[in-house]
Every structure is written in structure tokens, then in C-alpha cells.
PDB file of C-alpha atoms in Angstrom:
ATOM      1  CA  MET A 140       5.703  12.294  -8.266  1.00 82.00           C
ATOM      2  CA  GLU A 141       7.163   8.767  -8.060  1.00 86.00           C
ATOM      3  CA  ASN A 142       8.928   9.652  -4.808  1.00 90.00           C
ATOM      4  CA  ASP A 143       5.624  10.815  -3.284  1.00 94.00           C
ATOM      5  CA  LEU A 144       3.950   7.557  -4.312  1.00 96.00           C
ATOM      6  CA  ARG A 145       6.934   5.613  -2.957  1.00 96.00           C
ATOM      7  CA  GLN A 146       6.663   7.320   0.425  1.00 97.00           C
ATOM      8  CA  SER A 147       2.909   6.754   0.470  1.00 97.00           C
ATOM      9  CA  LEU A 148       3.304   3.017  -0.151  1.00 98.00           C
ATOM     10  CA  LEU A 149       6.006   2.659   2.476  1.00 98.00           C
ATOM     11  CA  ALA A 150       4.129   4.654   5.107  1.00 98.00           C
ATOM     12  CA  THR A 151       0.935   2.682   4.508  1.00 98.00           C
ATOM     13  CA  ALA A 152       2.843  -0.620   4.692  1.00 98.00           C
ATOM     14  CA  ARG A 153       4.558   0.383   7.951  1.00 98.00           C
ATOM     15  CA  ILE A 154       1.268   1.375   9.558  1.00 98.00           C
ATOM     16  CA  TYR A 155      -0.350  -1.873   8.419  1.00 98.00           C
ATOM     17  CA  GLY A 156       2.610  -3.786   9.831  1.00 98.00           C
ATOM     18  CA  GLU A 157       2.296  -2.034  13.179  1.00 98.00           C
ATOM     19  CA  LEU A 158      -1.442  -2.705  13.341  1.00 97.00           C
ATOM     20  CA  THR A 159      -1.050  -6.386  12.489  1.00 97.00           C
ATOM     21  CA  ASP A 160       2.202  -6.894  14.416  1.00 97.00           C
ATOM     22  CA  CYS A 161       4.020  -7.973  11.246  1.00 96.00           C
ATOM     23  CA  ALA A 162       7.475  -7.244   9.906  1.00 97.00           C
ATOM     24  CA  LEU A 163       7.655  -5.317   6.645  1.00 97.00           C
ATOM     25  CA  SER A 164       8.816  -8.500   4.900  1.00 97.00           C
ATOM     26  CA  THR A 165       5.631 -10.248   6.057  1.00 98.00           C
ATOM     27  CA  VAL A 166       3.513  -7.357   4.788  1.00 98.00           C
ATOM     28  CA  SER A 167       5.411  -7.620   1.481  1.00 98.00           C
ATOM     29  CA  ARG A 168       4.621 -11.327   1.266  1.00 98.00           C
ATOM     30  CA  ARG A 169       0.955 -10.724   1.971  1.00 97.00           C
ATOM     31  CA  VAL A 170       0.631  -7.903  -0.541  1.00 97.00           C
ATOM     32  CA  LYS A 171       2.774  -9.135  -3.452  1.00 97.00           C
ATOM     33  CA  ASN A 172       3.878 -12.663  -2.474  1.00 97.00           C
ATOM     34  CA  ASN A 173       7.441 -11.314  -2.413  1.00 97.00           C
ATOM     35  CA  ALA A 174       9.200 -10.743   0.927  1.00 97.00           C
ATOM     36  CA  SER A 175      11.481  -8.070  -0.537  1.00 97.00           C
ATOM     37  CA  PHE A 176       8.808  -6.075  -2.399  1.00 97.00           C
ATOM     38  CA  PHE A 177       8.832  -3.082  -0.035  1.00 97.00           C
ATOM     39  CA  SER A 178      12.627  -3.174   0.191  1.00 96.00           C
ATOM     40  CA  GLY A 179      12.629  -2.692  -3.560  1.00 96.00           C
ATOM     41  CA  ILE A 180      10.102   0.119  -3.305  1.00 96.00           C
ATOM     42  CA  ALA A 181      12.341   1.831  -0.727  1.00 96.00           C
ATOM     43  CA  ASP A 182      15.280   1.815  -3.163  1.00 95.00           C
ATOM     44  CA  PRO A 183      15.106   5.101  -5.134  1.00 93.00           C
ATOM     45  CA  SER A 184      17.218   3.600  -7.927  1.00 94.00           C
ATOM     46  CA  LYS A 185      14.361   1.187  -8.686  1.00 93.00           C
ATOM     47  CA  SER A 186      11.166   2.193 -10.403  1.00 93.00           C
ATOM     48  CA  PHE A 187       7.579   0.988 -10.242  1.00 94.00           C
ATOM     49  CA  THR A 188       4.440   1.712 -12.208  1.00 94.00           C
ATOM     50  CA  ALA A 189       1.310   3.615 -11.286  1.00 93.00           C
ATOM     51  CA  ARG A 190      -0.511   0.336 -11.829  1.00 95.00           C
ATOM     52  CA  THR A 191       1.606  -1.298  -9.104  1.00 96.00           C
ATOM     53  CA  TYR A 192       0.817   1.614  -6.812  1.00 97.00           C
ATOM     54  CA  ASP A 193      -2.912   1.181  -7.437  1.00 96.00           C
ATOM     55  CA  GLU A 194      -2.751  -2.597  -6.981  1.00 96.00           C
ATOM     56  CA  VAL A 195      -0.979  -2.276  -3.638  1.00 98.00           C
ATOM     57  CA  MET A 196      -3.245   0.482  -2.348  1.00 97.00           C
ATOM     58  CA  ARG A 197      -6.268  -1.555  -3.381  1.00 96.00           C
ATOM     59  CA  TRP A 198      -4.873  -4.525  -1.462  1.00 97.00           C
ATOM     60  CA  PHE A 199      -4.538  -2.335   1.626  1.00 98.00           C
ATOM     61  CA  ALA A 200      -8.057  -0.964   1.190  1.00 97.00           C
ATOM     62  CA  ASP A 201      -9.447  -4.490   0.823  1.00 96.00           C
ATOM     63  CA  ASN A 202      -7.479  -5.851   3.782  1.00 97.00           C
ATOM     64  CA  TRP A 203      -7.274  -2.988   6.269  1.00 97.00           C
ATOM     65  CA  PRO A 204      -7.886  -4.240   9.821  1.00 96.00           C
ATOM     66  CA  ASN A 205     -11.476  -3.717  10.966  1.00 95.00           C
ATOM     67  CA  GLY A 206     -11.877  -0.811  13.336  1.00 95.00           C
ATOM     68  CA  ALA A 207      -8.384   0.566  12.691  1.00 96.00           C
ATOM     69  CA  GLN A 208      -7.993   4.143  11.530  1.00 96.00           C
ATOM     70  CA  ILE A 209      -7.207   4.336   7.824  1.00 96.00           C
ATOM     71  CA  PRO A 210      -4.096   6.418   7.050  1.00 97.00           C
ATOM     72  CA  LEU A 211      -4.549   9.652   5.134  1.00 96.00           C
ATOM     73  CA  ASP A 212      -2.638   8.448   2.045  1.00 96.00           C
ATOM     74  CA  LEU A 213      -4.890   5.409   1.749  1.00 97.00           C
ATOM     75  CA  MET A 214      -7.995   7.531   2.301  1.00 96.00           C
ATOM     76  CA  ARG A 215      -6.863   9.906  -0.462  1.00 96.00           C
ATOM     77  CA  TRP A 216      -6.345   6.971  -2.823  1.00 96.00           C
ATOM     78  CA  MET A 217      -9.801   5.611  -1.967  1.00 94.00           C
ATOM     79  CA  VAL A 218     -11.421   8.963  -2.756  1.00 95.00           C
ATOM     80  CA  ALA A 219      -9.389   9.507  -5.938  1.00 94.00           C
ATOM     81  CA  THR A 220     -10.294   6.083  -7.325  1.00 92.00           C
ATOM     82  CA  GLU A 221     -13.853   6.136  -6.007  1.00 91.00           C
ATOM     83  CA  TYR A 222     -13.071   2.896  -4.186  1.00 91.00           C
ATOM     84  CA  GLN A 223     -16.185   1.265  -2.801  1.00 82.00           C
ATOM     85  CA  GLY A 224     -15.564  -1.776  -0.641  1.00 76.00           C
ATOM     86  CA  GLY A 225     -13.743  -4.061  -3.029  1.00 58.00           C
ATOM     87  CA  VAL A 226     -14.905  -2.400  -6.241  1.00 55.00           C
ATOM     88  CA  VAL A 227     -12.905   0.348  -7.910  1.00 51.00           C
ATOM     89  CA  ALA A 228     -15.047   2.435 -10.238  1.00 49.00           C
TER      90      ALA A 228
END
């Protein structure tokens, strides 16, 4: 399960980076104020919590570029959490 969440975070971050023309380290800084955050996520020897996953996905949902297609993993998270424009139910 953690590996699936890991891949979801990394894929969402890469897509966001492509859409905003930012390096992954810049996306990391924007999301967690830590330039190496996604490097740490990519390391399978390191762990993260479900809370971190939710916090990061919420950040992406809140900050996704207007008019850009939302990736499937982020859409699934939004449905699962009943995300509604800045408010998670």
C-alpha cells in the first residue's frame, strides 16, 4: 500500500512540475518547504505517514493550475476524501 501511495505522490508531483515548469526540488519546496521532500519520498527505505500523503494531496488539490487536467490519482484522492474546493469533509 505504501508503495502505491509513494508512486501516486511522485507522479502527481512530476505532472505538477511539468505544468508549472518547475524542477521537482522546487515543487518540494512549495509543497513542504523542503527541497528534498520528494527525493525522500522516492527512497523506498524511508517511510511516510498516511497523514503526510493526505496533506500533500490536499496541497495539490488546492494549488492545481487552473484549466489543467487533474491527474487520475489526485482525482481519486479528491473523491475518496470528499474534497470540496479547499474543504475536506
